[in-house]
Amino acid sequence: MAEFSTSVRENGDISIINLKGFLDAHTAPTLESNFTQLINDSKFKIVVNFENLAYISSAGLGVFMAYIESIRDNKGDIKLTNMSDKVFNIFDLLGFPLLYEIYKNEEEAIKKFSGS
Amino acid sequence: MLEAKNLKVKRNLTALIDFSRIINSSIDLDFILNNVLLTCLGKFLATRGLIALKEKNKIVLKSSKGITTELLQEFPELEATRDCIDDPKLNSFMHIANLKVVEKISSSDDCIGLVCLGEKLNKSEYTEDDVEFLGTILNISATAVQNSMVINELRNVNRQLDSRVQRLSSLFELSKEFGSFAESYRVVKLLVFSILGQFLVQKYAIILFENDVPDILDSKFDNEKLLQLIKRYELHKTPDSIKKDFLKVNHNELLELGVELIVPMQLQNKTRGIILLGSRAGNRDFFNSDIEYIYSVGNLAIISLENNRLFLEALEKQKMEEDLLIARDIQRNLLPQTLPEYDKYDIAALNVSSKQVGGDYYDVIPIVDEKFYIAIADVSGKGVPASLMMANIQAFLQVICQQGMKIDEATAMINDLVTGNTSEGRFITFFWGYINNKTNTLTYVNAGHNPPYILRGDKVIKLTKGGIILGVVKTFTPYIFEEVELKKDDVILLYTDGVSEALNLEFQEYSEERLERIAKSLVKNSAGEILNGIKEDVQIFTQGNTQSDDITMIVIKVR
């Protein structure tokens, strides 16, 4: 079975989720629980770092869709960073750049949060 | 003079070579078109211009400078023929857009596009030389444009292919996951995630139909309204997906709620649920291929949900069967294990519980040497609840029989106790009495039970005195008791409706008449023989049918 794990760090009032491995239908609940936890803790400024993510399926992408509304309703956002070309290609194919800000690295995303 | 002309030609040539090098070094179509257009404008000092290219046999506008968007919208639909630039529609557009000259871009005699240029800054007309030079520029551009068009096309095809591969792998992954899930909430979650991710949708609802009644499994719409509309529009009958256009005309309230697409989830051609989706990001429509994908995912999910339901049903059934075993156990333990023996009375009793386990109860309770109680009861309902009520009755009886109370008053008290202790709608038909050894009498009260018989030779006496069945209302009319004198060879037969109402395969009842007849014919035998005779006769009658209710009998023969 494909491995997937996440870790959450704090940078000021911004929470950074690191993804590692394969995010698919089977592993999606792990990321889901990260989001629900952050929302419960009223932490709505979220950066997701994809650097160590090898694969994402549409069910994995769905997790982002499922929580973005309530996060933006609370003046927060999910910003995505450090995607490999392969992962970006899937996001791009499905039209995610329309809805999400995607940055080269964490610093840019964090700067964007502090700027607004 | 000649030198000046030579210099001009040389400059033109240098510019052309430069231009050629630049556009041929790129495969970015936008970059190339931009360069071609700027070069033309610069060369002829024109302030406006456009490039259109062949796309699926049409000439489509690709790039422009200095022309307002309103004007650009007027650009006509042109066939990509060899003489595309002679089209009168193009001529009239050039006129309104103030474009003065047009030249085609050709690749091996095929028209792959055209360039239009506006008037020169110095208002001078385009000379023959100018047009020839424009032709040269476009000839140089043609290969680069053609190449980048092919590459663009390839890119598009590649992307479509990527998209298809991505969908297929999603479907494959989901089918694997759906197969391994046991809990339906996870199936629904996955279904939702995969659709949201695939189509960038934020609002959705997943509805299941249980006997055509909608059940919301998950939803981001106004649930109350949604349910109302689903019922009103009878969406459980939806055989096909419903798109925005149809909603607009027929179910506009759903559209107002935010629903833009409804896709049925089907099992064996029956709609078992529906997926409702809100708008896609960027106002994109759902295409047929999208709907097909959602349909496939939905059908995968419904199989999983249905398997789930069947599994739970099997569990429930298993639990019910365990319940019945418990009920049977309780019942068995409540009935007397042995019957008391008397010189003057030959007693036999029988209880055959049905598969469902009804609420039959009987008891024979010896008090002192000269007196014993007999009781028979049928609690409404089946299974554990009926058994528990039986247990109550038994406990009351055991206590009351020892108190020496009058039997009519005792019955009133039992009724009050039962009424106070039962949930609504439950009741007990109950007959009890005691036989006095010395006086050889039976004193009884019948609370709505099938009247027991006393068979005396050819005569049949029915024991009907008493009152209302137990458990319906508290006693307000006192129960009546009766004392019957017993004679030698009398047979007392007590039974429950499981005997008289036993059904044969034609759904006919065994009937009290038949019971009376067979009992009369057996009256000369012992209590045990009479009991067995009746039991066998019932079995003959019901042959082939399963026993649907408990069968209980007590036979007492006076010696």
XYZ file of C-alpha atoms in Angstrom:
675
model
C 0.000 0.000 0.000
C 1.201 3.495 -0.885
C 2.548 5.494 2.013
C 1.321 8.944 2.889
C 2.052 11.177 5.833
C 1.637 14.796 6.823
C 3.223 17.078 9.354
C 2.023 20.475 10.506
C 4.298 23.374 11.492
C 3.501 26.851 12.746
C 5.042 30.001 11.349
C 3.495 32.892 13.249
C -0.232 32.694 12.584
C 0.339 30.617 9.463
C 0.109 26.827 9.527
C 2.236 24.877 7.102
C 1.250 21.330 6.151
C 3.966 19.186 4.617
C 2.750 16.340 2.437
C 4.763 13.222 1.814
C 4.146 10.228 -0.425
C 0.933 9.309 -2.244
C -2.246 11.307 -1.697
C -5.107 9.244 -3.107
C -8.566 7.952 -2.243
C -7.101 5.739 0.420
C -4.940 8.305 2.161
C -7.170 11.376 1.686
C -8.706 11.078 5.210
C -5.308 11.869 6.767
C -5.153 15.285 5.108
C -8.839 15.741 5.780
C -8.256 15.398 9.505
C -5.429 17.958 9.289
C -7.809 20.485 7.760
C -10.635 19.820 10.220
C -8.185 20.138 13.104
C -6.881 23.492 11.839
C -10.409 24.769 11.241
C -11.437 23.672 14.743
C -8.452 25.569 16.118
C -9.482 28.641 14.087
C -6.267 28.525 12.083
C -7.359 29.592 8.658
C -4.079 30.693 7.088
C -2.723 27.523 5.606
C 0.220 26.795 3.327
C 0.483 23.296 1.884
C 3.976 22.279 0.844
C 4.024 19.619 -1.888
C 7.772 19.165 -2.052
C 7.762 15.531 -0.940
C 4.481 14.555 -2.546
C 4.967 11.919 -5.224
C 1.407 11.563 -6.480
C -2.042 13.101 -6.088
C -5.359 11.709 -7.370
C -8.654 13.483 -7.879
C -9.899 12.279 -4.497
C -6.846 13.957 -2.982
C -7.666 17.152 -4.869
C -11.233 16.929 -3.611
C -10.040 17.391 -0.041
C -8.842 20.880 -0.999
C -12.214 21.691 -2.554
C -14.146 20.421 0.436
C -12.558 22.842 2.903
C -11.651 25.922 0.871
C -15.068 27.498 1.267
C -15.213 27.479 5.042
C -11.577 28.608 5.225
C -12.138 31.562 2.905
C -15.367 32.400 4.718
C -13.134 32.967 7.720
C -10.816 35.262 5.810
C -8.207 32.553 5.419
C -6.833 30.694 2.450
C -5.030 27.559 1.370
C -1.961 28.399 -0.654
C 0.010 25.689 -2.427
C 3.778 25.571 -2.848
C 6.771 23.537 -4.068
C 4.939 21.334 -6.552
C 6.878 19.008 -8.803
C 6.052 19.327 -12.506
C 4.191 16.043 -12.397
C 1.955 17.111 -9.520
C 1.447 20.582 -10.964
C 0.400 19.039 -14.263
C -2.527 17.274 -12.564
C -3.579 20.465 -10.758
C -3.301 22.331 -14.040
C -5.227 19.712 -16.001
C -8.191 20.020 -13.685
C -8.080 23.809 -13.650
C -6.926 24.371 -10.070
C -4.846 27.472 -10.898
C -8.211 29.188 -11.416
C -9.080 28.779 -7.766
C -5.821 28.464 -5.869
C -2.659 30.468 -5.571
C 0.285 28.259 -6.365
C 3.803 29.432 -5.466
C 7.320 28.214 -6.109
C 8.237 28.162 -2.430
C 6.900 28.648 1.085
C 8.441 32.090 1.521
C 6.432 33.550 -1.345
C 3.198 32.127 0.032
C 3.954 33.364 3.557
C 4.851 36.797 2.216
C 1.539 36.887 0.379
C -0.319 36.113 3.650
C 1.484 38.802 5.597
C 1.000 41.291 2.773
C -2.750 40.984 2.751
C 21.162 57.036 -56.621
C 21.908 53.418 -57.419
C 24.056 53.225 -54.364
C 21.216 54.526 -52.227
C 18.874 51.935 -53.689
C 21.405 49.177 -53.098
C 21.777 50.305 -49.536
C 18.021 50.138 -49.061
C 17.847 46.628 -50.492
C 20.713 45.582 -48.289
C 19.003 46.981 -45.225
C 15.788 45.215 -46.142
C 17.670 41.968 -46.627
C 19.437 42.250 -43.283
C 16.139 42.961 -41.592
C 14.530 39.964 -43.261
C 17.339 37.633 -42.208
C 17.153 38.914 -38.656
C 13.413 38.490 -38.654
C 13.712 34.972 -40.036
C 16.230 34.016 -37.395
C 14.091 35.317 -34.570
C 10.807 33.703 -35.509
C 12.412 30.422 -36.481
C 14.165 30.193 -33.130
C 10.850 29.925 -31.301
C 8.008 27.442 -31.184
C 5.788 29.748 -29.150
C 2.967 30.667 -31.506
C 2.015 33.833 -29.640
C 5.604 35.054 -29.735
C 5.862 34.372 -33.467
C 2.572 36.040 -34.352
C 3.420 39.050 -32.234
C 6.743 39.373 -34.011
C 5.238 39.043 -37.481
C 2.632 41.650 -36.748
C 5.074 44.107 -35.157
C 7.506 43.670 -38.038
C 4.774 44.420 -40.566
C 3.519 47.464 -38.663
C 7.085 48.758 -38.264
C 8.021 48.174 -41.856
C 4.987 49.901 -43.324
C 4.420 52.399 -40.517
C 0.877 51.107 -40.113
C -1.000 51.690 -36.841
C -3.249 48.677 -36.883
C -3.214 45.105 -38.008
C -4.367 41.559 -37.302
C -3.445 37.951 -37.894
C -5.955 35.146 -38.311
C -5.066 31.461 -38.621
C -6.673 28.321 -39.914
C -8.278 26.227 -37.202
C -10.534 23.281 -38.009
C -11.072 24.621 -41.567
C -12.073 28.076 -40.335
C -10.018 31.229 -40.280
C -9.897 32.347 -36.652
C -8.585 35.650 -35.301
C -5.382 35.098 -33.320
C -3.587 38.361 -32.729
C -4.226 42.071 -33.323
C -2.874 45.542 -32.651
C -4.640 48.871 -32.577
C -8.167 47.573 -33.196
C -10.871 47.932 -30.559
C -12.409 44.802 -29.038
C -15.855 45.869 -30.273
C -14.585 45.906 -33.819
C -12.755 42.610 -33.380
C -16.016 40.968 -32.420
C -17.274 41.774 -35.900
C -14.549 39.615 -37.458
C -16.456 37.331 -39.874
C -16.536 33.570 -40.037
C -14.323 32.589 -42.952
C -13.832 29.285 -44.722
C -10.203 28.274 -44.981
C -10.167 28.023 -48.762
C -7.271 28.783 -51.086
C -8.706 32.178 -51.918
C -9.839 33.024 -48.425
C -8.756 36.625 -48.794
C -11.259 37.232 -51.601
C -14.239 36.667 -49.324
C -16.679 39.630 -49.512
C -17.370 39.284 -45.755
C -13.687 39.909 -45.123
C -13.713 42.885 -47.459
C -16.607 44.536 -45.688
C -14.984 43.885 -42.293
C -11.741 45.466 -43.555
C -13.731 48.443 -44.661
C -15.358 49.082 -41.271
C -12.098 48.335 -39.438
C -10.211 50.684 -41.732
C -7.825 47.974 -42.910
C -6.181 48.644 -46.246
C -4.311 45.573 -47.307
C -4.621 41.814 -46.857
C -2.200 39.024 -47.691
C -2.455 35.301 -47.028
C -0.001 33.077 -45.240
C 0.465 29.997 -47.392
C 2.181 26.732 -46.847
C 2.670 24.610 -49.953
C -0.253 26.249 -51.748
C -2.529 25.849 -48.738
C -3.903 28.928 -46.993
C -2.995 28.655 -43.297
C -3.959 32.203 -42.358
C -3.985 35.868 -43.299
C -2.672 39.247 -42.237
C -4.551 42.544 -42.553
C -2.877 45.917 -42.114
C -4.345 49.389 -41.592
C -3.461 52.603 -43.327
C 0.021 53.993 -43.154
C 0.820 56.742 -40.703
C 1.669 59.065 -43.597
C -1.677 58.257 -45.237
C 0.067 57.068 -48.377
C -1.301 54.089 -50.275
C 0.378 50.668 -50.235
C 2.504 50.361 -53.386
C 2.943 47.201 -55.393
C 6.415 46.893 -53.885
C 4.960 47.119 -50.403
C 2.523 44.297 -51.078
C 5.296 42.196 -52.576
C 7.486 42.830 -49.554
C 4.617 41.898 -47.231
C 4.298 38.681 -49.218
C 7.982 37.995 -48.687
C 7.722 38.560 -44.938
C 4.747 36.214 -44.731
C 6.487 33.566 -46.839
C 9.383 33.614 -44.425
C 6.932 33.399 -41.486
C 4.850 30.568 -42.937
C 7.087 27.686 -41.894
C 7.548 28.972 -38.359
C 3.807 29.578 -37.988
C 2.981 26.180 -39.431
C 5.451 24.424 -37.124
C 4.244 26.115 -33.986
C 0.629 25.448 -34.984
C 1.412 21.748 -35.266
C 3.181 21.812 -31.925
C 0.232 23.604 -30.337
C -2.115 21.034 -31.762
C 0.091 18.252 -30.413
C 0.112 19.902 -27.023
C -3.661 20.021 -27.001
C -3.954 16.403 -27.994
C -1.435 15.516 -25.338
C -3.382 17.385 -22.723
C -6.615 15.708 -23.704
C -4.827 12.404 -23.490
C -3.407 13.313 -20.082
C -6.870 14.254 -18.951
C -8.304 10.957 -20.128
C -5.515 8.963 -18.519
C -6.040 10.901 -15.312
C -9.771 10.117 -15.294
C -9.201 6.470 -16.034
C -6.676 6.125 -13.253
C -9.082 7.905 -10.873
C -11.851 5.497 -11.790
C -9.534 2.561 -11.340
C -8.390 3.818 -7.965
C -11.942 4.481 -6.789
C -13.189 1.078 -7.842
C -10.428 -0.439 -5.758
C -11.242 1.717 -2.740
C -15.008 1.317 -2.956
C -14.542 -2.423 -3.018
C -12.662 -2.446 0.263
C -14.834 -0.096 2.336
C -17.309 -1.318 4.883
C -18.679 1.985 6.145
C -20.992 3.926 3.883
C -19.973 7.334 5.224
C -16.469 6.737 3.886
C -17.814 5.669 0.516
C -19.823 8.891 0.335
C -16.799 10.972 1.392
C -14.669 9.443 -1.311
C -17.353 9.884 -3.909
C -17.648 13.538 -2.936
C -13.893 14.157 -2.854
C -13.244 12.594 -6.206
C -15.981 14.602 -7.907
C -15.078 17.902 -6.214
C -11.444 17.447 -7.137
C -12.153 16.445 -10.694
C -14.546 19.240 -11.530
C -13.713 22.009 -9.065
C -17.152 21.979 -7.541
C -17.878 23.271 -4.039
C -21.577 22.574 -3.577
C -22.967 19.097 -3.768
C -25.453 16.624 -2.320
C -25.562 12.852 -2.342
C -29.068 11.399 -2.021
C -30.034 7.787 -1.626
C -33.524 6.467 -2.310
C -34.814 3.857 0.088
C -38.098 2.601 -1.349
C -38.176 5.812 -3.385
C -37.933 7.949 -0.235
C -34.972 10.354 -0.406
C -32.308 10.209 2.271
C -29.581 12.881 2.313
C -26.202 11.246 2.894
C -24.219 14.448 2.536
C -25.135 17.921 1.336
C -23.998 21.512 1.116
C -27.357 22.805 -0.050
C -30.357 23.892 2.021
C -31.439 20.402 3.060
C -35.048 21.144 3.876
C -35.737 22.818 0.552
C -33.725 20.223 -1.295
C -35.802 17.356 0.114
C -38.991 19.194 -0.731
C -37.945 19.736 -4.339
C -36.623 16.210 -4.787
C -40.005 14.889 -3.690
C -41.970 17.387 -5.754
C -40.067 16.664 -8.950
C -39.985 12.918 -8.233
C -36.285 12.774 -8.898
C -36.176 9.100 -7.884
C -37.674 8.441 -11.289
C -34.857 10.237 -13.099
C -33.438 7.755 -15.599
C -30.886 10.190 -17.072
C -28.763 13.067 -15.936
C -30.391 16.495 -15.817
C -28.421 19.443 -17.108
C -28.605 23.147 -16.411
C -30.726 23.984 -19.471
C -33.394 21.499 -18.480
C -33.338 22.689 -14.859
C -33.799 26.254 -15.997
C -36.954 25.408 -17.903
C -38.458 22.702 -15.702
C -37.006 22.803 -12.186
C -35.919 26.405 -11.843
C -36.166 26.283 -8.020
C -33.403 23.707 -7.965
C -31.261 25.987 -10.093
C -31.993 28.823 -7.686
C -30.821 26.596 -4.845
C -27.513 26.288 -6.692
C -27.961 22.914 -8.367
C -26.550 22.803 -11.894
C -26.302 19.107 -12.605
C -28.107 15.980 -11.416
C -26.670 12.562 -12.186
C -28.507 9.367 -11.201
C -26.770 6.487 -9.462
C -28.221 3.304 -10.860
C -28.252 -0.330 -9.981
C -29.786 -2.813 -12.385
C -31.297 0.050 -14.343
C -33.112 1.439 -11.338
C -32.223 4.852 -9.950
C -31.118 4.225 -6.371
C -29.691 7.639 -5.684
C -28.718 10.941 -7.220
C -25.663 13.186 -7.191
C -26.420 16.907 -7.270
C -23.651 19.325 -8.127
C -23.331 23.088 -7.968
C -21.408 25.273 -10.367
C -17.871 24.579 -11.544
C -15.134 27.084 -10.879
C -14.619 29.550 -13.701
C -18.218 29.103 -14.886
C -17.339 26.086 -16.938
C -20.098 23.806 -18.153
C -20.364 20.100 -17.533
C -19.672 18.361 -20.826
C -21.051 14.982 -21.783
C -17.733 13.299 -21.066
C -17.798 14.873 -17.574
C -21.292 13.562 -16.934
C -20.268 10.120 -18.119
C -17.416 10.173 -15.647
C -19.665 11.237 -12.766
C -22.141 8.564 -13.782
C -19.413 5.916 -13.679
C -18.148 7.041 -10.285
C -21.705 7.200 -8.945
C -22.497 3.701 -10.103
C -19.334 2.371 -8.523
C -20.341 4.040 -5.271
C -23.915 2.789 -5.294
C -22.751 -0.799 -5.653
C -20.592 -0.300 -2.607
C -23.414 1.405 -0.666
C -25.837 -1.336 -1.596
C -23.410 -4.067 -0.516
C -23.086 -2.188 2.704
C -26.830 -2.090 3.237
C -27.171 -5.802 2.525
C -24.379 -6.512 4.984
C -26.118 -4.505 7.712
C -29.376 -6.221 6.906
C -27.732 -9.616 7.307
C -26.271 -8.472 10.612
C -29.673 -7.265 11.764
C -31.230 -10.546 10.781
C -28.574 -12.436 12.657
C -29.216 -10.276 15.694
C -32.943 -10.936 15.446
C -32.283 -14.636 15.312
C -30.167 -14.351 18.430
C -33.030 -12.432 20.034
C -35.375 -15.267 19.216
C -33.038 -17.781 20.785
C -33.072 -15.687 23.963
C -36.865 -15.443 23.829
C -37.156 -19.187 23.402
C -34.838 -19.694 26.343
C -36.861 -17.380 28.573
C -40.078 -19.055 27.530
C -38.755 -22.546 28.092
C -37.599 -21.649 31.573
C -40.944 -20.110 32.506
C -42.995 -23.161 31.649
C -43.232 -25.844 34.322
C -40.501 -28.458 33.899
C -42.635 -31.182 35.588
C -46.340 -31.385 36.346
C -47.649 -32.265 39.781
C -49.303 -35.692 40.118
C -52.669 -36.357 41.781
C -54.660 -39.527 42.384
C -57.891 -37.950 41.180
C -56.534 -35.940 38.223
C -54.547 -37.023 35.199
C -52.726 -33.910 33.885
C -50.870 -33.474 30.595
C -49.566 -30.276 28.960
C -47.824 -29.316 25.747
C -46.101 -26.271 24.326
C -44.646 -26.226 20.818
C -43.081 -22.874 20.131
C -43.078 -21.557 16.579
C -39.998 -20.267 14.773
C -40.981 -16.690 15.651
C -41.548 -17.577 19.327
C -44.971 -16.323 20.394
C -46.103 -15.424 23.868
C -47.896 -18.572 25.011
C -47.716 -19.454 28.665
C -49.231 -22.130 30.848
C -48.709 -23.188 34.419
C -49.876 -25.702 36.956
C -49.202 -24.517 40.495
C -49.863 -26.827 43.460
C -50.794 -24.936 46.649
C -51.720 -27.409 49.355
C -52.746 -30.999 49.065
C -56.343 -30.250 48.294
C -55.881 -27.405 45.779
C -53.938 -26.548 42.621
C -54.069 -23.726 40.108
C -54.057 -24.049 36.342
C -53.419 -21.109 34.058
C -53.065 -20.518 30.331
C -52.252 -17.214 28.642
C -51.366 -15.760 25.257
C -49.350 -12.543 25.259
C -49.770 -10.404 22.138
C -46.647 -9.944 20.050
C -43.675 -12.189 19.642
C -40.025 -12.487 20.558
C -38.245 -11.048 23.544
C -40.894 -8.438 24.519
C -43.625 -11.069 24.660
C -41.389 -13.384 26.645
C -40.660 -10.671 29.183
C -44.356 -10.036 29.676
C -44.869 -13.742 30.148
C -42.221 -13.613 32.837
C -44.156 -10.825 34.545
C -47.387 -12.793 34.517
C -45.646 -15.832 35.883
C -44.181 -13.824 38.745
C -47.566 -12.280 39.602
C -49.217 -15.684 39.561
C -46.615 -17.368 41.745
C -47.108 -14.655 44.354
C -50.872 -14.275 44.156
C -51.594 -18.010 44.271
C -49.948 -18.139 47.688
C -52.015 -15.245 49.081
C -55.352 -17.037 49.243
C -57.100 -14.105 47.574
C -60.474 -14.511 45.940
C -59.897 -15.412 42.308
C -62.065 -12.626 40.839
C -60.369 -9.945 42.941
C -56.969 -11.453 42.210
C -57.733 -11.255 38.472
C -58.643 -7.573 38.829
C -55.356 -7.005 40.591
C -53.340 -8.843 37.918
C -55.087 -6.773 35.250
C -54.180 -3.558 37.044
C -50.572 -4.693 37.422
C -50.312 -5.699 33.763
C -51.995 -2.521 32.528
C -49.586 -0.446 34.555
C -46.584 -2.350 33.250
C -47.190 -2.702 29.531
C -46.436 -0.466 26.653
C -49.336 0.613 24.543
C -51.119 -1.946 22.442
C -49.970 -5.023 24.302
C -52.455 -7.329 25.951
C -52.831 -10.833 27.352
C -55.673 -13.290 26.961
C -55.760 -15.191 30.208
C -57.650 -18.045 31.797
C -56.986 -19.396 35.213
C -58.704 -21.365 37.899
C -58.137 -23.814 40.699
C -59.331 -27.307 41.260
C -60.388 -28.305 44.724
C -59.520 -31.880 45.470
C -62.076 -32.325 48.207
C -65.105 -30.690 46.652
C -64.037 -31.780 43.139
C -64.831 -28.391 41.710
C -63.157 -26.026 39.260
C -63.349 -22.299 40.108
C -62.200 -20.125 37.195
C -62.031 -16.636 35.670
C -61.704 -16.196 31.912
C -60.118 -12.876 30.901
C -60.718 -12.951 27.158
C -59.067 -16.298 26.471
C -60.386 -18.893 24.009
C -62.963 -20.656 26.210
C -61.622 -23.960 27.502
C -63.874 -26.997 27.196
C -65.173 -29.480 29.682
C -66.005 -32.611 27.692
C -68.557 -34.742 29.473
C -69.461 -37.722 27.290
C -71.117 -36.148 24.291
C -71.652 -32.832 26.011
C -69.334 -29.833 25.736
C -69.301 -27.095 28.387
C -67.503 -23.883 27.459
C -65.840 -21.919 30.257
C -66.643 -18.332 29.298
C -67.313 -16.460 32.538
C -64.876 -13.714 33.460
C -64.226 -10.286 31.939
C -62.021 -8.128 29.787
C -58.580 -9.208 28.526
C -55.596 -8.174 30.632
C -53.562 -5.067 29.948
C -55.987 -2.851 28.046
C -57.545 -0.722 30.811
C -57.492 -0.797 34.581
C -60.304 -2.854 36.029
C -63.568 -0.953 36.295
C -66.059 -3.779 35.866
C -65.285 -6.568 38.354
C -64.375 -9.964 36.922
C -66.911 -12.740 37.367
C -65.858 -16.181 38.527
C -67.695 -19.467 38.136
C -67.532 -22.699 40.053
C -68.097 -25.873 38.060
C -68.648 -29.255 39.615
C -66.476 -31.943 38.079
C -67.589 -35.482 37.354
C -65.625 -38.686 36.864
C -64.238 -38.974 33.286
C -64.687 -35.245 32.646
C -61.985 -33.903 30.341
C -60.911 -30.284 30.760
C -59.186 -28.959 27.644
C -57.379 -25.606 27.693
C -55.725 -24.352 24.490
C -54.374 -21.234 22.819
C -55.347 -19.836 19.413
C -52.198 -21.389 17.966
C -54.286 -24.587 17.904
C -57.635 -23.333 16.638
C -56.080 -20.898 14.184
C -53.359 -23.178 12.808
C -53.288 -22.704 9.042
C -53.048 -25.250 6.273
C -51.510 -24.548 2.863
C -54.821 -23.116 1.614
C -54.798 -20.626 4.491
C -57.795 -22.258 6.159
C -57.941 -22.325 9.931
C -57.999 -25.548 11.913
C -61.094 -24.143 13.676
C -62.747 -24.689 17.040
C -65.298 -27.038 15.463
C -62.614 -29.449 14.311
C -60.906 -29.209 17.695
C -64.186 -30.014 19.456
C -64.850 -32.931 17.142
C -61.452 -34.544 17.567
C -61.480 -33.921 21.322
C -64.870 -35.617 21.629
C -63.631 -38.630 19.696
C -60.691 -38.994 22.066
C -62.543 -38.466 25.333
C -62.207 -42.059 26.503
C -58.405 -41.945 26.439
C -55.928 -40.726 29.027
C -54.940 -37.061 29.249
C -51.632 -37.689 27.492
C -53.295 -39.674 24.706
C -55.919 -36.954 24.155
C -53.177 -34.327 23.961
C -51.175 -36.352 21.444
C -54.272 -37.143 19.407
C -55.131 -33.476 19.023
C -51.519 -32.571 18.257
C -51.329 -35.200 15.534
C -54.622 -34.074 14.031
C -53.372 -30.465 13.878
C -50.187 -31.694 12.243
C -52.126 -33.617 9.632
C -54.231 -30.549 8.918
C -51.340 -28.122 8.572
C -49.066 -30.508 6.726
C -46.616 -28.659 4.509
C -47.127 -25.319 6.167
C -44.773 -23.839 8.763
C -46.143 -23.311 12.217
C -46.759 -19.575 12.574
C -47.782 -19.364 16.227
C -47.061 -21.219 19.445
C -49.279 -24.186 20.192
C -50.158 -24.752 23.859
C -52.638 -27.148 25.481
C -53.439 -28.501 28.923
C -55.619 -31.567 29.322
C -56.918 -32.682 32.723
C -58.885 -35.867 33.019
C -60.897 -36.542 36.178
C -60.295 -40.073 37.357
